[in-house]
């Protein structure tokens, strides 16, 4: 599961990192509480070129009559992504990279209170998540959306949640995008135990209106 993200790196730096042509409408950073239905910068590979472009978080299948015609599909399970009608075509032909600096997950205390954790690469390198994307059209309405691919959590994060987003090492970016042939399915696994650093943060992030660097301060 991945339901909130952060992105603090400038769009220009991310475009250079990926060797991608940047769009003009990329979201302004830093952002410390990115939520589903918000715009996010993602990397795609089209016409033999990488593009850093804006998409809405929350995959909208082609048969939806409106963006709210069904469940908000913010995640796609690695175990079923190749067979599920919502995702199978995108899994084959429309994969993307989702740059971030970290993400949030929640546990609960004995009273049922939601306790947020902030999770980010232990070496503070950019986090790159595996995603799939979709162009949705109805009449003149058009929306480009994505979902984050998730897998069963590995030893590093399973004490917090039973699932984690699929994160990709730099040598795997091209394979996930479809530049380097087949084998993307083999990348949909949990990160090594030492990949992430995780710590509790203030519950104020439970509100999707909360903003500011204090959201990722350890408590």
mmCIF file of C-alpha atoms in Angstrom, residues 4 30 40 67 71 96 133 135 137 151 214:
data_model
loop_
_atom_site.group_PDB
_atom_site.id
_atom_site.type_symbol
_atom_site.label_atom_id
_atom_site.label_comp_id
_atom_site.label_asym_id
_atom_site.label_seq_id
_atom_site.Cartn_x
_atom_site.Cartn_y
_atom_site.Cartn_z
ATOM 1 C CA UNK A 4 0.834 9.452 0.490
ATOM 2 C CA UNK A 30 8.912 20.816 -2.301
ATOM 3 C CA UNK A 40 2.491 14.149 -9.818
ATOM 4 C CA UNK A 67 -13.291 9.738 -13.235
ATOM 5 C CA UNK A 71 -13.123 2.910 -7.082
ATOM 6 C CA UNK A 96 6.218 4.653 -15.845
ATOM 7 C CA UNK A 133 -0.494 4.823 -16.578
ATOM 8 C CA UNK A 135 -5.154 7.975 -20.946
ATOM 9 C CA UNK A 137 -11.267 9.916 -22.600
ATOM 10 C CA UNK A 151 4.123 -6.032 -3.641
ATOM 11 C CA UNK A 214 7.613 19.474 9.881
#
